[in-house]
Structure formats: structure tokens, C-alpha cells
Short mmCIF file of C-alpha atoms and ligand atoms in Angstrom, two decimals:
data_model
loop_
_atom_site.label_atom_id
_atom_site.label_comp_id
_atom_site.label_asym_id
_atom_site.label_seq_id
_atom_site.Cartn_x
_atom_site.Cartn_y
_atom_site.Cartn_z
CA MET A 17 -26.85 -216.69 155.40
CA PRO A 18 -29.21 -214.52 154.99
CA PRO A 19 -32.00 -215.66 152.22
CA GLU A 20 -31.65 -214.21 148.98
CA PRO A 21 -33.88 -210.78 148.49
CA THR A 22 -37.47 -210.64 146.27
CA ALA A 23 -36.98 -208.20 143.43
CA ASP A 24 -39.79 -206.30 145.48
CA ALA A 25 -37.52 -206.10 148.23
CA LEU A 26 -34.71 -205.09 145.65
CA VAL A 27 -36.70 -202.35 144.02
CA GLU A 28 -37.88 -201.01 147.47
CA LEU A 29 -34.25 -200.99 148.78
CA ALA A 30 -33.34 -199.01 145.24
CA ARG A 31 -35.88 -197.07 146.14
CA GLY A 32 -34.17 -196.31 150.14
CA VAL A 33 -30.76 -195.80 148.03
CA ARG A 34 -31.96 -193.12 145.82
CA ALA A 35 -34.03 -191.21 148.87
CA ARG A 36 -30.78 -190.89 150.89
CA ASP A 37 -31.16 -193.91 153.42
CA LYS A 38 -28.31 -194.48 155.33
CA ALA A 39 -29.81 -197.81 156.45
CA SER A 40 -30.84 -198.71 153.03
CA ILE A 41 -27.02 -197.37 151.62
CA SER A 42 -25.47 -199.79 154.43
CA ARG A 43 -27.45 -203.06 153.13
CA ALA A 44 -26.99 -202.60 149.59
CA LEU A 45 -23.40 -202.08 150.46
CA ASN A 46 -23.43 -205.19 151.97
CA LEU A 47 -25.43 -207.37 149.69
CA VAL A 48 -22.80 -205.75 146.91
CA GLU A 49 -19.62 -207.22 148.98
CA ASP A 50 -20.96 -210.69 149.38
CA ARG A 51 -19.01 -213.16 147.48
CA ARG A 52 -21.76 -215.49 146.63
CA THR A 53 -22.29 -216.54 143.10
CA SER A 54 -26.04 -216.52 143.92
CA ALA A 55 -25.63 -212.25 145.63
CA ARG A 56 -24.49 -211.39 142.01
CA SER A 57 -28.11 -211.88 140.30
CA SER A 58 -29.33 -209.94 143.41
CA VAL A 59 -26.73 -207.17 142.74
CA GLY A 60 -27.63 -207.12 139.15
CA THR A 61 -31.28 -206.09 139.82
CA LEU A 62 -30.81 -203.77 142.24
CA LEU A 63 -28.42 -202.09 139.77
CA GLY A 64 -30.69 -202.04 137.24
CA ALA A 65 -33.29 -200.45 139.18
CA LEU A 66 -30.93 -197.91 139.93
CA ARG A 67 -30.13 -197.17 136.45
CA ASP A 68 -30.38 -193.41 135.31
CA ASP A 69 -31.52 -192.55 132.05
CA ALA A 70 -29.61 -189.49 131.96
CA PRO A 71 -25.97 -189.53 133.66
CA ARG A 72 -25.68 -187.46 136.71
CA GLY A 73 -22.82 -186.66 139.55
CA THR A 74 -19.45 -186.87 139.56
CA ARG A 75 -17.66 -189.60 140.20
CA VAL A 76 -13.71 -189.30 141.19
CA GLY A 77 -11.22 -192.07 141.77
CA LEU A 78 -8.26 -191.16 144.17
CA THR A 79 -5.45 -193.36 143.64
CA GLY A 80 -1.69 -193.85 144.34
CA PRO A 81 1.00 -195.47 147.08
CA PRO A 82 -0.55 -195.87 150.58
CA GLY A 83 0.45 -193.18 152.76
CA VAL A 84 0.27 -190.23 150.32
CA GLY A 85 -2.33 -189.11 152.59
CA LYS A 86 -5.81 -190.43 150.14
CA SER A 87 -7.79 -190.84 153.15
CA SER A 88 -6.93 -187.20 154.38
CA LEU A 89 -7.67 -185.83 150.58
CA ALA A 90 -10.89 -187.29 150.48
CA ALA A 91 -11.83 -186.44 153.90
CA ALA A 92 -10.41 -182.85 153.15
CA LEU A 93 -12.11 -182.98 150.16
CA ALA A 94 -15.53 -184.19 151.44
CA ARG A 95 -15.52 -181.24 153.71
CA GLU A 96 -14.91 -178.75 150.80
CA ILE A 97 -17.86 -180.33 148.66
CA ARG A 98 -20.30 -180.50 151.02
CA ARG A 99 -19.24 -176.81 151.88
CA THR A 100 -20.58 -175.95 148.28
CA GLY A 101 -24.07 -177.78 148.93
CA ARG A 102 -23.51 -180.98 146.93
CA SER A 103 -23.80 -184.96 148.86
CA VAL A 104 -20.67 -186.97 149.02
CA GLY A 105 -20.37 -190.17 149.22
CA ILE A 106 -16.89 -191.70 149.91
CA VAL A 107 -16.00 -195.84 149.31
CA ALA A 108 -12.31 -197.08 150.74
CA ILE A 109 -10.65 -200.07 149.08
CA ASP A 110 -8.42 -201.98 150.86
CA PRO A 111 -7.29 -205.00 149.28
CA SER A 112 -5.64 -206.06 152.61
CA SER A 113 -8.19 -205.63 154.95
CA VAL A 114 -10.79 -208.35 155.52
CA ARG A 115 -12.97 -206.21 157.79
CA SER A 116 -12.26 -202.95 158.39
CA GLY A 117 -16.30 -201.03 158.78
CA GLY A 118 -14.46 -197.54 158.27
CA SER A 119 -11.48 -197.32 159.94
CA LEU A 120 -9.12 -197.48 156.46
CA LEU A 121 -10.69 -193.69 156.81
CA GLY A 122 -9.83 -193.20 160.51
CA ASP A 123 -11.96 -192.70 162.69
CA ARG A 124 -15.20 -189.94 161.61
CA ALA A 125 -13.41 -187.85 164.81
CA ARG A 126 -10.17 -187.69 163.35
CA MET A 127 -11.75 -186.57 159.72
CA GLY A 128 -13.34 -184.43 161.24
CA PHE A 129 -17.73 -185.14 159.91
CA ASP A 130 -20.18 -183.95 160.82
CA PRO A 131 -22.25 -187.14 162.64
CA THR A 132 -25.84 -185.54 162.27
CA ASP A 133 -24.96 -184.47 158.23
CA THR A 134 -27.48 -186.70 156.58
CA SER A 135 -25.68 -185.74 152.74
CA LEU A 136 -22.19 -187.64 153.79
CA PHE A 137 -21.98 -190.98 154.19
CA VAL A 138 -18.76 -192.88 154.21
CA ARG A 139 -18.07 -196.66 153.97
CA SER A 140 -14.51 -198.43 153.20
CA LEU A 141 -15.00 -202.07 151.23
CA ALA A 142 -14.00 -205.31 152.89
CA THR A 143 -11.90 -207.38 149.49
CA GLY A 144 -9.96 -210.05 151.47
CA GLY A 145 -7.75 -209.43 149.28
CA GLU A 146 -9.19 -211.21 146.31
CA ALA A 147 -9.00 -209.23 142.79
CA GLY A 148 -12.18 -210.75 141.49
CA GLY A 149 -13.59 -209.44 144.77
CA LEU A 150 -12.00 -206.43 144.46
CA SER A 151 -13.35 -206.20 140.39
CA TRP A 152 -16.49 -207.09 141.50
CA SER A 153 -17.74 -205.21 143.91
CA THR A 154 -15.67 -201.89 143.35
CA PRO A 155 -18.18 -200.62 140.40
CA ALA A 156 -21.30 -201.96 142.41
CA ALA A 157 -20.39 -199.87 145.38
CA VAL A 158 -20.10 -196.68 142.96
CA HIS A 159 -23.05 -197.46 141.33
CA VAL A 160 -24.39 -197.82 144.42
CA LEU A 161 -23.19 -194.24 146.23
CA ALA A 162 -23.57 -192.36 142.47
CA ALA A 163 -27.59 -192.80 142.67
CA ALA A 164 -27.53 -191.51 146.35
CA TYR A 165 -25.08 -188.57 146.33
CA ASP A 166 -23.75 -185.99 144.17
CA VAL A 167 -20.65 -186.75 144.53
CA VAL A 168 -18.92 -190.49 145.03
CA LEU A 169 -14.92 -190.47 145.94
CA VAL A 170 -13.59 -194.33 145.29
CA GLU A 171 -10.19 -194.51 147.25
CA THR A 172 -7.96 -196.75 146.03
CA THR A 173 -4.42 -198.26 147.49
CA GLY A 174 -2.98 -197.59 144.44
CA VAL A 175 -2.17 -201.47 143.18
CA GLY A 176 -2.51 -203.37 139.97
CA GLN A 177 -6.06 -204.12 139.56
CA THR A 178 -7.66 -201.33 141.70
CA GLU A 179 -6.36 -198.97 138.71
CA THR A 180 -8.24 -200.57 136.10
CA ASP A 181 -11.42 -200.48 138.19
CA VAL A 182 -11.19 -197.39 138.91
CA ARG A 183 -10.69 -195.84 136.02
CA HIS A 184 -13.52 -197.95 134.72
CA VAL A 185 -16.27 -196.07 137.06
CA ALA A 186 -14.51 -192.92 137.43
CA ASP A 187 -15.40 -189.77 135.61
CA THR A 188 -12.04 -188.25 136.81
CA VAL A 189 -8.70 -189.79 138.29
CA VAL A 190 -6.63 -188.23 140.46
CA LEU A 191 -3.19 -189.42 141.45
CA VAL A 192 -2.31 -188.40 144.49
CA ILE A 193 1.24 -188.34 145.57
CA GLN A 194 3.83 -186.83 148.20
CA PRO A 195 6.77 -184.88 147.82
CA GLY A 196 9.91 -185.89 147.43
CA SER A 197 9.37 -189.61 145.90
CA GLY A 198 9.98 -190.70 142.53
CA ASP A 199 6.62 -192.25 142.34
CA VAL A 200 4.91 -190.65 139.95
CA LEU A 201 7.65 -190.88 136.96
CA GLN A 202 7.62 -194.58 138.37
CA PHE A 203 3.88 -194.95 137.62
CA LEU A 204 3.94 -193.29 134.67
CA LYS A 205 6.99 -195.42 133.74
CA ALA A 206 6.06 -198.32 134.13
CA GLY A 207 2.66 -197.56 132.98
CA VAL A 208 1.13 -198.94 135.79
CA MET A 209 -1.34 -196.78 135.22
CA GLU A 210 -3.29 -195.16 132.89
CA ILE A 211 -2.43 -191.46 132.82
CA PRO A 212 -4.55 -190.02 135.73
CA ASP A 213 -6.94 -186.66 134.72
CA VAL A 214 -5.54 -184.49 137.14
CA ILE A 215 -2.89 -184.77 140.09
CA ALA A 216 -2.76 -183.95 143.50
CA VAL A 217 0.89 -183.45 145.32
CA ASN A 218 0.04 -183.36 148.63
CA LYS A 219 1.56 -182.46 152.06
CA ALA A 220 2.49 -179.41 150.56
CA ASP A 221 2.35 -177.95 153.51
CA HIS A 222 6.27 -178.88 153.63
CA GLU A 223 6.59 -176.29 150.96
CA ALA A 224 9.85 -176.09 149.93
CA LEU A 225 9.81 -179.85 148.85
CA ALA A 226 6.15 -179.46 147.12
CA ARG A 227 8.17 -176.38 145.12
CA ARG A 228 10.07 -178.54 144.02
CA ALA A 229 7.60 -181.66 143.78
CA LEU A 230 5.75 -180.03 141.34
CA ALA A 231 8.71 -178.39 139.46
CA ASP A 232 9.84 -181.30 138.60
CA LEU A 233 6.24 -183.30 138.06
CA ARG A 234 6.05 -180.54 135.07
CA GLY A 235 9.51 -181.52 133.76
CA ALA A 236 9.02 -184.72 134.18
CA LEU A 237 5.54 -184.30 132.60
CA HIS A 238 6.72 -182.64 129.77
CA SER A 239 9.85 -185.13 128.82
CA LEU A 240 7.63 -187.86 129.07
CA SER A 241 5.89 -185.72 126.33
CA VAL A 242 2.46 -186.36 128.56
CA VAL A 243 0.91 -182.47 127.72
CA GLY A 244 1.85 -183.57 124.26
CA VAL A 245 -0.95 -185.09 124.03
CA GLY A 246 -3.33 -182.67 123.67
CA ARG A 247 -4.18 -182.59 127.46
CA GLU A 248 -2.85 -180.38 129.47
CA LEU A 249 -2.62 -182.21 132.83
CA PRO A 250 -3.58 -180.12 135.56
CA LEU A 251 -1.62 -179.89 138.43
CA VAL A 252 -2.42 -178.81 142.28
CA ALA A 253 -0.93 -178.76 145.29
CA THR A 254 -2.75 -179.95 148.21
CA SER A 255 -2.46 -180.36 152.18
CA ALA A 256 -5.14 -182.12 153.50
CA SER A 257 -3.60 -181.27 157.27
CA THR A 258 -4.22 -177.70 156.19
CA ASN A 259 -6.46 -177.64 153.43
CA LEU A 260 -4.01 -176.21 151.13
CA GLY A 261 -5.06 -176.32 147.48
CA VAL A 262 -8.48 -178.60 148.55
CA ASP A 263 -10.33 -175.87 146.75
CA ALA A 264 -8.64 -175.55 144.11
CA LEU A 265 -8.31 -179.31 143.39
CA VAL A 266 -11.90 -179.67 143.59
CA ALA A 267 -12.17 -176.64 141.52
CA ALA A 268 -9.70 -178.89 138.84
CA ILE A 269 -12.46 -182.02 139.58
CA ASP A 270 -15.38 -180.10 138.06
CA THR A 271 -13.36 -178.23 135.76
CA HIS A 272 -12.88 -181.68 134.34
CA ARG A 273 -16.23 -183.69 134.58
CA GLU A 274 -17.19 -180.37 133.00
CA ALA A 275 -15.12 -180.55 130.38
CA LEU A 276 -16.72 -184.46 129.79
CA ALA A 277 -20.17 -183.85 130.11
CA PRO A 278 -20.50 -183.76 126.76
CA THR A 279 -19.52 -187.85 126.38
CA LEU A 280 -20.38 -188.77 129.60
CA ALA A 281 -22.93 -190.97 128.77
CA ALA A 282 -20.24 -192.35 126.47
CA HIS A 283 -17.84 -192.44 128.82
CA ARG A 284 -19.70 -194.41 131.45
CA ALA A 285 -21.21 -196.83 129.17
CA GLU A 286 -18.02 -197.71 127.84
CA GLY A 287 -16.52 -198.32 131.55
CA GLU A 288 -19.71 -200.86 131.99
CA ALA A 289 -18.21 -202.49 128.99
CA ALA A 290 -15.15 -202.66 130.29
CA TRP A 291 -15.86 -203.94 133.70
CA THR A 292 -18.11 -206.49 132.13
CA THR A 293 -16.00 -207.38 129.95
CA HIS A 294 -13.43 -207.94 132.68
CA LEU A 295 -15.85 -209.70 134.79
CA PHE A 296 -16.43 -212.16 131.95
CA VAL A 297 -12.87 -213.24 131.02
CA ARG A 298 -12.46 -213.73 134.90
CA LEU A 299 -14.68 -216.01 135.00
CA HIS A 300 -14.58 -217.71 131.61
CA GLY A 301 -10.62 -216.69 130.63
CA GLU A 302 -9.23 -216.61 126.76
CA HIS A 303 -11.51 -219.76 126.32
CA GLY A 304 -14.62 -218.03 127.25
CA VAL A 305 -13.26 -214.82 124.97
CA ALA A 306 -12.05 -217.61 121.99
CA THR A 307 -15.75 -219.25 122.18
CA LEU A 308 -18.16 -215.84 121.85
CA GLY A 309 -15.93 -215.46 118.59
CA GLY A 310 -13.26 -213.48 119.78
CA ARG A 311 -12.96 -210.23 121.08
CA ALA A 312 -15.05 -208.33 118.78
CA GLU A 313 -17.68 -210.07 118.36
CA LEU A 314 -17.76 -210.13 122.70
CA ALA A 315 -17.49 -206.35 122.64
CA ARG A 316 -20.78 -206.66 120.44
CA HIS A 317 -21.96 -209.72 123.16
CA VAL A 318 -21.89 -207.45 125.79
CA ARG A 319 -23.08 -203.93 124.23
CA ASP A 320 -26.38 -206.22 123.42
CA ALA A 321 -26.15 -207.42 126.87
CA LEU A 322 -25.76 -203.85 128.68
CA ALA A 323 -28.64 -202.77 126.60
CA THR A 324 -31.01 -204.38 128.70
CA ASP A 325 -29.33 -205.45 132.21
CA ALA A 326 -26.74 -203.52 134.55
CA ALA A 327 -23.45 -205.42 134.43
CA PRO A 328 -23.87 -208.52 136.89
CA LEU A 329 -26.54 -209.80 135.38
CA ALA A 330 -24.98 -208.92 131.83
CA VAL A 331 -22.71 -210.76 132.58
CA ALA A 332 -24.69 -213.99 133.86
CA ALA A 333 -26.07 -213.54 130.24
CA LEU A 334 -22.93 -213.47 128.51
CA SER A 335 -22.15 -216.80 130.58
CA ALA A 336 -25.19 -217.97 129.55
CA ARG A 337 -24.83 -217.40 125.83
CA TYR A 338 -21.35 -219.34 126.88
CA LEU A 339 -22.50 -222.35 128.15
CA ALA A 340 -24.28 -222.84 125.30
CA ALA A 341 -22.17 -222.39 123.09
CA LEU A 342 -20.15 -225.04 124.47
CA SER A 343 -22.85 -227.62 124.49
CA ASN A 344 -23.23 -227.33 120.78
N1 GDP B 411 2.00 -183.04 156.85
C1 GDP B 411 1.18 -183.64 156.24
N2 GDP B 411 0.71 -184.86 156.47
C2 GDP B 411 -0.34 -185.80 155.76
C3 GDP B 411 -0.72 -184.72 154.90
N3 GDP B 411 -2.19 -185.48 154.35
C4 GDP B 411 -1.68 -186.58 155.67
N4 GDP B 411 -0.77 -186.97 156.15
C5 GDP B 411 -0.47 -188.21 157.02
O1 GDP B 411 0.51 -189.30 155.90
C6 GDP B 411 -0.35 -190.55 156.91
C7 GDP B 411 -1.06 -190.91 155.71
O2 GDP B 411 -2.29 -190.34 155.44
P1 GDP B 411 -3.81 -191.32 154.97
O3 GDP B 411 -4.45 -190.53 154.83
O4 GDP B 411 -3.60 -192.35 155.92
O5 GDP B 411 -3.08 -192.16 153.46
P2 GDP B 411 -3.30 -193.25 152.46
O6 GDP B 411 -2.32 -194.06 152.73
O7 GDP B 411 -2.99 -192.88 151.27
O8 GDP B 411 -4.61 -193.29 152.69
C8 GDP B 411 -1.03 -189.54 158.15
O9 GDP B 411 -0.19 -189.98 159.18
C9 GDP B 411 -1.33 -188.51 157.37
O10 GDP B 411 -1.59 -187.53 158.73
C10 GDP B 411 -0.64 -183.57 154.39
O11 GDP B 411 -1.16 -183.37 154.31
N5 GDP B 411 0.53 -182.73 155.58
MG1 MG B 412 -5.94 -194.63 153.10
#
């Protein structure tokens, strides 16, 4: 077990991350993956040092059922975004893999990335199938990458908790589906996830199928009154194989992110608060919530804690408060 880094070392590490030094970024992500409770204060210090005064960059969540082409599309998006001159960091989350070291996204050759490109970083996150580890590490990894790259893409597997997590860290959530599947209806009907910001119908190189999928989807969204809630849901047909529509997907993501700009700081603060609350509830359960005075009180404590600390340290502060309340 490596020793806990000193505060100075963490500030230095943060500097390396901001300077887009790949070795520093890798080390920071290793720290984020460290499941030991003792690592959490280090992560808190690191994220604190990486905090920005003004919100910047774009954080995109890619979600959807396995096999629809999220990884392939992430690669295609990354190439397109690089073409526009922006830097990109990708993190793939797979609860089923213990340590895949990038294999999730396929080998880099398959992704067609230039290995000498210093403005592109790809990493899959080991989560060992543990939901707690996932909600712990996903937002922290995104924070690390967001301090280094203009655009962060987070690929999740579209199941359960990852959805909630990606919502907390993404400015824009893209639901990826494929033609000929009833996936989207299931997703939306079951309320498995909140409504995404953009829907990509991938594998649109199967042209007839894609056309039908888009038509079905428009009808479905209409009958579900999704469009009626005052927000047009952009639908984009894409092919990660032929690059069809990938530029349009980037444009849809940028448009959504631009529309969010006036409220971006509040949106991110909300995500940070949701993450902190989630971690606290995981640690201490409903008893913890009750002990701190109920949901509304907890929300106030969370806000207070986040005013001074990044989320992992804020959770520690809340835990201390909980323990103090218990011993009263
Ligand atoms: N025809 C076609 N196949 C695709 C496309 N995108 C991905 N695939 C294939 O679909 C399979 C699953 O892709 P992957 O990116 O791993 O999906 P993920 O599980 O959602 O990440 C792979 O065999 C890909 O080559 C596409 O746009 N068109
Ligand atoms: Mg994948």
C-alpha cells in the first residue's frame, strides 16, 4: 500500500493535472480509484485544489444499454471535438470490470487515436462492480479530467446507479440507443433515468432501420409528452462506423451546453450537493439523515460543508457532525 501523499504533494499533483501532464492525471485517477477510507481525504484535498472559481469546459455523459456503440461513439466524438481544436478526456465506467486498463474502449488503434496527441486522454475506471465505489469514484474522476481538458466524456453502462451518478457530473446527458430496439421506450417509461438532454440513434448506417427508429422515437416522445414539458429533445442519427451525424451530435451537445451557460454554476453546485448527499446517505443511511434533522436540514448542512470543501471532504465534515450528534 502506498503511503498517503502529503498536502504539498497533492497541490503539486493538482498543478500537474492542470498542466495536462498525463503521468499526473494517471496518478490522480489512481488515487480516485483507491477504495481505502484513508484515501478519501487525499482525494478531497486534490479536488479542492482543482476547484475552479468560474465554471468552464463541457462535461458530457454518454449512457445507454450495452452494445449500442457508446464506446465507439465516444471515440468518434473525441476525434470530431479534437478536430475543432478542443482537448478531450474520456473516462469509461464499467461496473462489471475489475481492472480493464482501457480495454473497455477497445485498443487505441481501433479507436484511431493519434498516440502522440497530448490533448486526448482515455481511461477506464475500475469499479469492481461495487455500487459504492462507483458513486465514489465517477464524479471524482470527472472532476480530475475536467481540470485538464476542455471536454470530458463519461461513458456509463446505462444501468441503475451509474445513471444517477452521471446526471450529477454531466452538463449534458446523451442517451445512446440503436435502431430496432425498444430500449428508449423502456428507459423513458420505466423512469430508469431522468430524461436525457440529447438522444443519439447510433448505427444509423443501417439507414432504413435508423429512419424508422427516429420516426418511432419521435412518436414515442410525443405520446409521452416529453416534448410538452417545454424542452425540445434533440434527436440525432449517428454512425460511429461511418462518422455520419457525429458533427451534428457535437453541435447538439454544444447547443445544450450553451443554453445551460447562465445557470451552469448552479447546475454544477446542485450536482455536487447531490453527490455529497448520496455519499453521506450511503455511509449513514436514513438514520444519518434523521440524526442531522431530516432531508431539508441535511441539504443545508451539505451546502455549508461544500462552501469550504470539495465533496469528499464535505462528506467527512458531515460524518463528523453526525458522530457528534450521536454522542450528544
Ligand atoms: N454498424 C455499426 N456498428 C457499430 C456502430 N457503433 C458501434 N458499432 C459496433 O457495435 C458493437 C458495440 O460497440 P461498443 O462501442 O463497444 O458499444 P457499447 O457497449 O455501447 O460501448 C461493436 O461491435 C461496434 O463495432 C455503428 O455506428 N454502426
Ligand atoms: Mg462500452
